[in-house]
Coordinates of C-alpha atoms and ligand atoms in Angstrom, one line a residue:
M26 CA 17.2 -1.6 32.5
A27 CA 14.3 -4.2 31.2
G28 CA 10.9 -2.9 30.1
E29 CA 12.1 0.7 29.3
K30 CA 9.0 2.4 28.9
S31 CA 9.8 4.2 25.9
E32 CA 8.1 8.1 26.7
Q33 CA 11.5 7.9 29.2
K34 CA 13.5 8.6 26.9
L35 CA 13.5 11.9 24.8
W36 CA 12.4 10.9 21.6
G37 CA 9.4 9.1 23.0
G38 CA 6.2 11.3 22.4
R39 CA 4.5 8.7 19.6
F40 CA 5.9 5.4 21.0
T41 CA 4.2 3.3 22.5
G42 CA 5.4 -0.5 23.3
E43 CA 8.6 -1.0 25.5
T44 CA 12.3 -0.9 24.2
D45 CA 14.1 -4.5 24.1
P46 CA 16.6 -4.4 27.0
L47 CA 19.2 -5.7 24.6
M48 CA 18.8 -3.0 21.7
H49 CA 19.1 -0.3 24.7
L50 CA 22.5 -1.6 25.3
Y51 CA 23.1 -2.0 21.3
N52 CA 21.7 1.8 20.4
E53 CA 23.2 3.2 23.7
S54 CA 26.7 5.4 23.0
L55 CA 26.6 7.0 26.2
S56 CA 28.9 4.4 28.2
Y57 CA 31.7 5.8 25.8
D58 CA 30.1 9.0 24.1
Q59 CA 30.3 10.9 27.3
K60 CA 34.1 11.9 26.6
M61 CA 32.5 14.4 24.4
Y62 CA 30.3 16.6 27.5
D63 CA 32.9 18.8 27.4
A64 CA 32.0 19.8 24.2
D65 CA 27.9 19.4 24.1
L66 CA 27.4 21.8 26.4
D67 CA 30.1 23.9 25.4
N68 CA 27.4 23.4 22.1
S69 CA 25.1 24.4 24.0
K70 CA 26.4 26.9 25.3
Y71 CA 26.6 28.6 22.6
Y72 CA 24.0 27.3 20.8
T73 CA 21.7 29.3 23.0
E74 CA 23.4 32.3 22.7
G75 CA 21.9 32.1 19.3
L76 CA 19.2 31.5 20.1
L77 CA 19.2 34.2 22.5
K78 CA 20.3 35.9 19.0
A79 CA 17.6 35.3 17.0
G80 CA 15.3 36.2 20.4
L81 CA 14.2 32.9 21.2
L82 CA 15.0 32.6 24.3
T83 CA 15.3 35.9 27.0
E84 CA 18.2 36.9 28.6
E85 CA 16.7 35.3 31.9
E86 CA 16.3 32.0 30.4
L87 CA 19.9 32.0 28.4
S88 CA 21.3 32.8 32.2
E89 CA 19.4 30.3 33.7
I90 CA 20.5 27.8 30.6
H91 CA 24.5 28.1 31.2
R92 CA 24.2 28.2 35.5
G93 CA 22.6 24.5 34.8
L94 CA 25.7 23.9 32.1
E95 CA 27.9 24.3 34.4
V96 CA 26.2 22.7 37.1
I97 CA 26.6 19.7 34.6
R98 CA 30.1 19.6 34.1
C99 CA 31.2 20.2 37.4
E100 CA 29.3 16.5 37.7
W101 CA 30.8 15.1 34.8
A102 CA 34.0 16.1 36.1
A103 CA 33.7 15.4 39.4
D104 CA 33.0 11.7 38.4
S105 CA 29.2 12.6 39.9
F106 CA 26.9 12.6 36.8
V107 CA 24.5 10.6 37.4
E108 CA 23.6 8.4 34.7
K109 CA 19.0 7.3 34.0
D110 CA 17.6 5.0 32.8
G111 CA 16.3 5.9 29.2
D112 CA 20.2 8.0 28.6
E113 CA 20.9 7.5 25.5
D114 CA 24.0 9.4 24.0
I115 CA 26.3 12.2 26.0
H116 CA 23.4 14.7 24.3
T117 CA 20.0 12.7 25.8
A118 CA 21.6 12.7 29.3
N119 CA 22.9 16.1 29.6
E120 CA 19.5 17.7 28.0
R121 CA 17.2 15.9 30.7
R122 CA 19.7 16.7 34.1
L123 CA 19.6 20.0 32.2
G124 CA 15.3 20.0 33.0
E125 CA 16.3 18.3 36.3
I126 CA 18.6 21.4 37.7
I127 CA 16.6 24.7 35.5
G128 CA 13.8 23.1 35.2
R129 CA 11.8 21.5 31.5
H130 CA 9.8 24.2 30.8
I131 CA 13.3 26.5 30.2
A132 CA 16.2 24.0 28.9
G133 CA 12.9 22.6 26.5
K134 CA 13.6 25.7 24.8
V135 CA 17.5 24.3 23.8
H136 CA 16.9 22.4 21.7
T137 CA 14.8 24.8 19.5
G138 CA 16.0 24.5 15.6
R139 CA 18.5 21.7 16.6
S140 CA 18.7 18.2 16.0
R141 CA 21.3 15.9 17.7
N142 CA 22.1 14.8 14.1
D143 CA 23.6 18.5 14.2
Q144 CA 24.8 18.4 17.9
V145 CA 26.8 15.4 17.3
A146 CA 29.5 16.4 14.5
T147 CA 29.6 19.5 16.1
D148 CA 30.4 17.9 18.7
M149 CA 32.7 15.7 18.0
R150 CA 34.7 18.0 15.3
I151 CA 35.0 20.5 18.7
Y152 CA 36.0 16.7 20.7
C153 CA 38.9 16.5 17.3
R154 CA 40.5 19.4 17.9
K155 CA 41.6 19.9 21.0
A156 CA 42.4 15.3 20.3
L157 CA 44.7 17.1 17.9
T158 CA 46.1 19.4 18.9
N159 CA 47.4 17.0 22.4
L160 CA 49.0 14.9 19.6
E161 CA 50.9 17.2 18.1
K162 CA 52.2 18.9 21.2
I163 CA 54.2 15.7 22.1
L164 CA 54.5 14.1 18.9
T165 CA 56.7 17.6 18.7
N166 CA 58.4 16.3 22.3
L167 CA 59.0 13.0 21.0
I168 CA 60.5 14.5 17.8
G169 CA 62.8 16.6 20.0
A170 CA 63.5 13.9 22.2
I171 CA 64.8 12.6 19.1
L172 CA 66.7 15.6 17.4
Q173 CA 68.4 16.0 21.1
R174 CA 70.7 12.8 21.1
S175 CA 70.8 13.0 17.4
E176 CA 72.8 17.0 18.1
T177 CA 75.5 14.8 21.1
E178 CA 76.0 11.2 19.7
I179 CA 76.3 12.3 15.9
D180 CA 80.3 11.1 15.9
A181 CA 78.8 7.3 16.2
L182 CA 79.1 5.1 13.0
M183 CA 77.8 2.6 12.1
P184 CA 76.0 -0.1 9.1
G185 CA 72.9 1.6 7.0
Y186 CA 70.8 -1.2 6.1
T187 CA 68.9 -1.9 2.4
H188 CA 67.4 -5.2 1.9
L189 CA 68.7 -5.6 5.5
Q190 CA 72.0 -6.8 4.8
R191 CA 75.1 -4.3 5.5
A192 CA 75.5 -1.6 2.8
Q193 CA 77.2 1.8 3.3
P194 CA 78.2 3.5 6.7
I195 CA 76.0 6.0 8.0
R196 CA 75.6 8.3 11.2
W197 CA 73.6 7.1 13.6
S198 CA 71.8 10.0 13.8
H199 CA 71.6 9.4 10.1
W200 CA 69.4 7.2 11.2
L201 CA 67.4 9.2 14.1
N202 CA 66.6 11.9 11.3
L203 CA 65.1 8.9 9.3
Y204 CA 62.1 8.7 11.5
A205 CA 62.5 13.1 12.8
T206 CA 62.0 12.9 9.3
Y207 CA 58.9 11.4 8.5
F208 CA 57.5 12.7 12.7
V209 CA 57.8 16.1 11.1
E210 CA 55.9 14.9 8.3
D211 CA 53.3 12.9 10.2
L212 CA 53.1 16.8 12.6
K213 CA 51.6 18.6 9.2
R214 CA 49.3 16.5 8.1
L215 CA 48.0 16.7 11.6
K216 CA 48.2 20.2 11.0
Q217 CA 46.5 20.3 7.1
I218 CA 43.5 18.0 9.2
K219 CA 43.0 19.9 11.7
E220 CA 42.2 22.7 9.9
R221 CA 40.3 21.1 7.3
L222 CA 37.9 19.6 10.3
N223 CA 37.8 22.9 11.8
V224 CA 34.3 24.2 10.1
S225 CA 31.0 24.7 11.9
P226 CA 27.9 22.0 11.6
L227 CA 25.8 23.9 14.5
G228 CA 22.3 25.1 12.6
C229 CA 21.5 22.7 10.0
G230 CA 18.9 20.8 12.0
A231 CA 18.7 17.2 11.6
L232 CA 19.2 17.9 7.7
A233 CA 17.1 20.5 6.3
G234 CA 18.9 23.8 8.2
H235 CA 17.6 26.2 10.4
P236 CA 13.8 27.6 10.3
Y237 CA 14.4 30.2 12.8
G238 CA 16.9 31.7 10.5
I239 CA 19.8 31.3 13.5
D240 CA 23.5 33.0 12.1
R241 CA 25.0 30.2 12.0
E242 CA 28.5 31.9 11.2
Y243 CA 27.7 34.0 14.9
I244 CA 27.9 30.8 17.2
A245 CA 31.0 29.2 15.0
G246 CA 32.6 31.7 15.7
K247 CA 32.2 31.6 19.5
L248 CA 32.3 28.1 18.8
G249 CA 36.2 28.7 17.8
F250 CA 35.3 27.0 14.3
D251 CA 37.0 29.0 10.9
G252 CA 33.8 28.9 9.8
C253 CA 30.4 26.3 8.4
I254 CA 30.1 23.8 6.0
G255 CA 28.1 25.1 3.4
N256 CA 25.0 22.1 3.0
S257 CA 23.3 21.3 5.7
L258 CA 22.5 17.5 3.8
Q259 CA 26.8 17.1 4.0
A260 CA 26.8 19.1 7.5
V261 CA 25.2 16.7 9.7
S262 CA 26.1 13.1 7.9
D263 CA 30.5 14.4 6.8
R264 CA 32.2 12.2 8.3
D265 CA 35.4 12.8 5.9
F266 CA 37.8 14.5 9.4
V267 CA 36.9 11.0 10.8
V268 CA 38.4 8.9 8.7
E269 CA 41.3 11.0 7.8
I270 CA 41.8 11.3 11.0
L271 CA 42.3 7.1 11.9
F272 CA 44.4 7.5 8.3
W273 CA 46.9 9.6 10.2
C274 CA 46.5 7.6 12.9
S275 CA 47.3 4.3 10.8
L276 CA 50.1 6.0 7.9
F277 CA 51.5 7.4 11.5
M278 CA 51.3 3.7 13.7
N279 CA 53.1 2.5 9.8
H280 CA 55.8 5.1 11.1
I281 CA 56.5 4.6 14.4
S282 CA 56.1 0.0 13.7
R283 CA 59.5 0.4 11.4
F284 CA 61.1 3.0 14.0
S285 CA 60.3 0.1 16.5
E286 CA 61.4 -3.6 14.4
D287 CA 64.9 -1.4 13.2
L288 CA 65.3 -0.4 17.5
I289 CA 64.3 -4.9 18.0
I290 CA 66.8 -5.4 15.3
Y291 CA 69.7 -3.3 16.5
S292 CA 68.6 -4.7 20.4
T293 CA 69.5 -8.2 19.5
A294 CA 72.4 -10.0 21.2
E295 CA 74.1 -10.1 18.1
F296 CA 73.9 -6.3 16.7
G297 CA 74.1 -5.0 20.6
F298 CA 73.5 -1.0 19.5
V299 CA 71.3 -0.8 21.9
K300 CA 70.0 -1.0 24.6
L301 CA 66.9 -1.1 26.1
S302 CA 66.1 0.9 29.2
D303 CA 65.1 -1.6 32.6
A304 CA 61.3 0.7 32.1
Y305 CA 60.9 -0.1 28.7
S306 CA 61.6 -3.8 29.1
T307 CA 60.2 -7.0 30.9
G308 CA 61.4 -10.2 31.9
S309 CA 60.4 -13.5 30.9
S310 CA 58.6 -15.7 33.3
L311 CA 60.7 -18.7 32.5
M312 CA 64.3 -18.0 31.6
P313 CA 66.1 -15.4 33.5
Q314 CA 68.6 -14.4 31.7
K315 CA 66.2 -12.9 29.0
K316 CA 65.2 -8.5 29.2
N317 CA 63.3 -8.3 26.2
P318 CA 61.1 -5.0 24.4
D319 CA 58.1 -5.9 24.8
S320 CA 57.6 -1.6 24.2
L321 CA 58.8 -1.8 21.3
E322 CA 55.9 -4.5 20.2
L323 CA 53.2 -3.2 21.4
L324 CA 53.8 -0.2 19.1
R325 CA 54.7 -2.9 16.3
G326 CA 51.7 -4.3 17.6
K327 CA 48.9 -1.8 18.3
S328 CA 50.1 -0.6 14.2
G329 CA 47.7 -3.0 13.5
R330 CA 44.5 -2.9 15.4
V331 CA 45.0 1.6 14.2
F332 CA 44.8 0.2 10.3
G333 CA 41.5 -2.8 11.1
S334 CA 39.8 1.4 13.0
L335 CA 40.3 2.5 9.3
S336 CA 39.7 0.4 7.1
G337 CA 36.2 -1.1 9.6
F338 CA 34.9 2.7 9.9
M339 CA 35.0 3.0 6.0
M340 CA 33.2 -0.2 5.5
S341 CA 30.9 1.0 8.5
L342 CA 30.6 4.1 6.1
K343 CA 30.5 3.2 2.5
S344 CA 26.9 2.4 1.6
I345 CA 25.1 4.5 3.5
P346 CA 22.7 6.8 2.1
S347 CA 22.1 10.6 2.7
T348 CA 22.0 11.6 5.0
Y349 CA 22.8 11.2 9.0
N350 CA 21.9 7.2 10.1
K351 CA 22.9 5.8 13.0
D352 CA 25.4 3.5 10.8
M353 CA 27.1 7.0 12.5
Q354 CA 27.6 7.0 15.6
E355 CA 29.9 3.6 15.0
D356 CA 32.3 6.4 14.1
K357 CA 33.2 6.5 18.0
E358 CA 34.8 3.2 19.1
P359 CA 37.4 3.2 16.3
L360 CA 38.1 7.4 16.2
F361 CA 38.5 7.5 20.5
D362 CA 41.0 4.4 20.3
A363 CA 43.1 4.7 17.8
L364 CA 43.2 8.6 19.5
V365 CA 44.1 7.0 22.5
T366 CA 46.7 3.8 21.1
V367 CA 48.5 6.7 19.8
E368 CA 48.8 8.7 22.3
H369 CA 50.2 6.3 24.5
S370 CA 52.1 5.5 21.6
I371 CA 53.9 8.4 21.3
L372 CA 54.3 8.5 25.2
I373 CA 55.6 5.1 24.6
S374 CA 58.5 5.9 22.0
T375 CA 59.4 9.2 23.6
G376 CA 60.3 7.3 26.9
V377 CA 62.6 4.5 24.7
I378 CA 63.7 6.6 22.6
S379 CA 65.1 9.3 25.7
T380 CA 66.9 6.8 27.4
L381 CA 67.8 3.6 25.6
A382 CA 71.9 3.4 26.0
I383 CA 73.6 3.2 22.4
N384 CA 76.6 1.2 21.9
K385 CA 79.2 3.1 19.8
Q386 CA 81.4 0.1 19.5
K387 CA 79.8 -2.1 18.9
M388 CA 77.9 0.1 16.1
F389 CA 81.3 0.4 14.6
G390 CA 82.2 -2.9 15.1
A391 CA 79.5 -4.2 12.0
L392 CA 81.3 -2.0 9.3
T393 CA 82.5 -4.0 7.4
M394 CA 85.4 -3.4 4.9
D395 CA 83.3 -4.3 1.7
M396 CA 80.6 -2.1 2.8
L397 CA 83.5 0.2 0.6
A398 CA 82.9 -1.5 -2.6
T399 CA 81.3 1.7 -3.1
D400 CA 83.7 4.1 -2.1
L401 CA 86.2 1.9 -3.9
A402 CA 84.6 2.0 -7.1
D403 CA 83.9 6.0 -6.6
Y404 CA 88.3 6.6 -6.2
L405 CA 88.0 5.7 -9.4
V406 CA 85.0 7.8 -10.7
R407 CA 87.5 10.1 -9.2
K408 CA 89.7 9.4 -12.0
G409 CA 87.9 10.1 -14.6
V410 CA 86.8 6.7 -15.4
P411 CA 83.2 6.3 -16.0
F412 CA 81.0 5.1 -12.6
R413 CA 79.7 2.1 -14.5
E414 CA 83.2 0.3 -15.5
T415 CA 83.9 1.2 -11.5
H416 CA 81.6 -0.6 -10.3
H417 CA 82.9 -3.3 -12.4
I418 CA 86.0 -3.4 -11.4
S419 CA 85.0 -2.4 -7.5
G420 CA 83.4 -6.2 -7.9
E421 CA 86.3 -7.9 -9.5
A422 CA 88.3 -6.6 -6.6
V423 CA 86.0 -7.9 -4.2
S424 CA 86.6 -11.0 -5.9
Q425 CA 89.9 -11.0 -5.8
A426 CA 89.6 -10.7 -1.9
E427 CA 87.5 -14.2 -1.4
K428 CA 89.0 -15.8 -3.8
L429 CA 92.1 -15.1 -1.5
K430 CA 90.0 -15.5 1.4
L431 CA 91.3 -12.4 2.6
S432 CA 89.8 -10.9 5.6
G433 CA 88.4 -8.1 3.6
I434 CA 88.9 -5.7 0.2
D435 CA 91.7 -2.9 2.1
Q436 CA 93.7 -6.4 2.5
L437 CA 94.7 -6.1 -1.1
T438 CA 98.1 -5.2 -1.7
V439 CA 98.9 -1.7 -4.3
A440 CA 100.2 -3.7 -6.7
Q441 CA 97.6 -6.3 -6.5
Y442 CA 95.3 -3.5 -7.4
K443 CA 97.4 -2.6 -10.3
E444 CA 97.2 -5.3 -11.7
I445 CA 92.6 -5.2 -11.4
D446 CA 93.5 -2.2 -13.6
A447 CA 96.7 0.0 -13.6
R448 CA 94.3 3.1 -12.9
F449 CA 94.7 2.2 -8.7
G450 CA 97.6 5.0 -7.4
E451 CA 99.2 4.3 -4.2
D452 CA 96.5 6.5 -2.5
V453 CA 94.6 3.5 -3.0
V454 CA 94.8 2.7 0.4
D455 CA 93.1 5.7 1.7
V456 CA 90.0 4.9 0.0
F457 CA 89.6 2.5 3.8
D458 CA 88.1 5.0 6.4
F459 CA 84.8 4.8 7.5
E460 CA 84.8 8.3 8.6
V461 CA 86.2 9.2 5.0
S462 CA 83.3 7.4 3.4
V463 CA 80.5 9.3 6.3
E464 CA 82.2 12.6 5.1
R465 CA 82.3 11.8 2.1
R466 CA 78.5 12.5 1.5
T467 CA 78.4 16.1 2.1
A468 CA 75.0 17.1 -0.8
T469 CA 71.9 18.2 1.4
G470 CA 70.5 14.8 3.3
G471 CA 73.9 12.9 3.8
T472 CA 75.3 11.4 5.8
A473 CA 78.7 13.9 6.5
K474 CA 78.5 15.6 9.4
C475 CA 78.0 19.0 8.7
A476 CA 74.7 17.6 6.1
V477 CA 73.2 15.4 9.4
L478 CA 74.1 18.5 11.0
K479 CA 72.3 21.0 8.6
Q480 CA 68.6 18.1 8.6
I481 CA 68.4 18.9 12.1
K482 CA 68.3 21.9 12.0
S483 CA 66.6 22.4 9.8
L484 CA 63.6 20.1 11.1
K485 CA 63.8 21.7 14.1
E486 CA 62.7 24.8 12.5
Q487 CA 60.0 22.5 11.1
L488 CA 58.3 22.2 14.8
Ligands
LIG502 N1 24.6 9.2 19.7 C1 24.0 9.2 17.9 C2 25.0 9.4 17.3 O1 26.4 9.1 17.7 C3 23.6 10.3 18.3 C4 22.9 11.0 16.7 C5 21.4 10.8 17.0 N2 20.7 10.6 15.2 C6 19.5 9.8 15.0 N3 19.1 10.8 14.6 N4 19.2 9.2 16.2 O2 25.1 9.3 16.1

């Protein structure tokens, strides 16, 4: 690349000096924006149809252009596209190559009225639309895998936690549904973002609009857009869709991270609720007995990296004057990295959740009678005592059991209960059953079997 001549560049006409080789490296984006080759070729394919419609190309020229574009598409697909000095980005590389295939005379007409500014903005939207469609698909699979477990393992009970302290008994399926609910919301949000970004900037030129009265709506329709962006200045410089996607990725990874953190805790020997399959664990180079949940730790760790992409790009955007400025090229690396990271994270999560084994005995064994203290208070509520009072009375039972060094509140005799409060009856013993406690939570969203099944049904319907 040393001492590259400026006339080799597509914009080189007015330049006489050479480009500093480091400047070429600093400036180029082909190394990472070649991912968008398909979008860029589609862009040119339909843009030139618009040029034909505006009388700026003949039928013969158009068919030559289309032939050339398909040759280039095959080269990229076969990994045989040869990059040349002066190729700055995917747009200049494709245009240069088109000239080699069909001759510069016709190829030189493709860019009539188009700028790389509206071109790149369009390519990005096409690329993102496809990437989001793929994420929707694999996220739907992840939710499906979670819900399937939720259905088949509905009988497993375990402690539910607040402050990471044992709180109340819940179904394992209820915990699974917690994340299925988050992910269904993520899916809905993803669809909204896709809908919002699906408008076309093409035909806005560098900034001011198109001088040949091109039919933008026609081209937009051909490219699968729902419409056109209404202001050319905004069209070429809007990257809010990139920010929205990066935010989506960050929030999604936040959910994935919390999901992973729970499973890491549940997989420790101290908990032993779940056991990861070998496919998603690794060993220690020193301690032969170790089996580490690396998959989950990476899912948790990568959430930071994705959020870094969001905050980094927002900083790049914040003081850019209108309209296009080269800073905007900095949208690609964080976006592409976040998209790949999220894609892999969804696939790994799906693998982890579909292959782990649960230990129902360990889950049940972690339930302790103090977790029914609220149920004890509820027992008196059913006898007409105000909750604030019953809360206090139940607390007294807990402290009494502790004082007497009993293993739990179920060990106090009925007589001792009557001493604490005369309104306790013989049936107080019925409170001390975890299944009964869980089955009382029948209201929508609760952990009773019927309520959990209702959640599964509703989540499935939202897919
Ligand atoms: N590679 C550039 C980008 O990604 C394409 C647009 C270049 N436009 C320009 N006026 N230099 O932003």
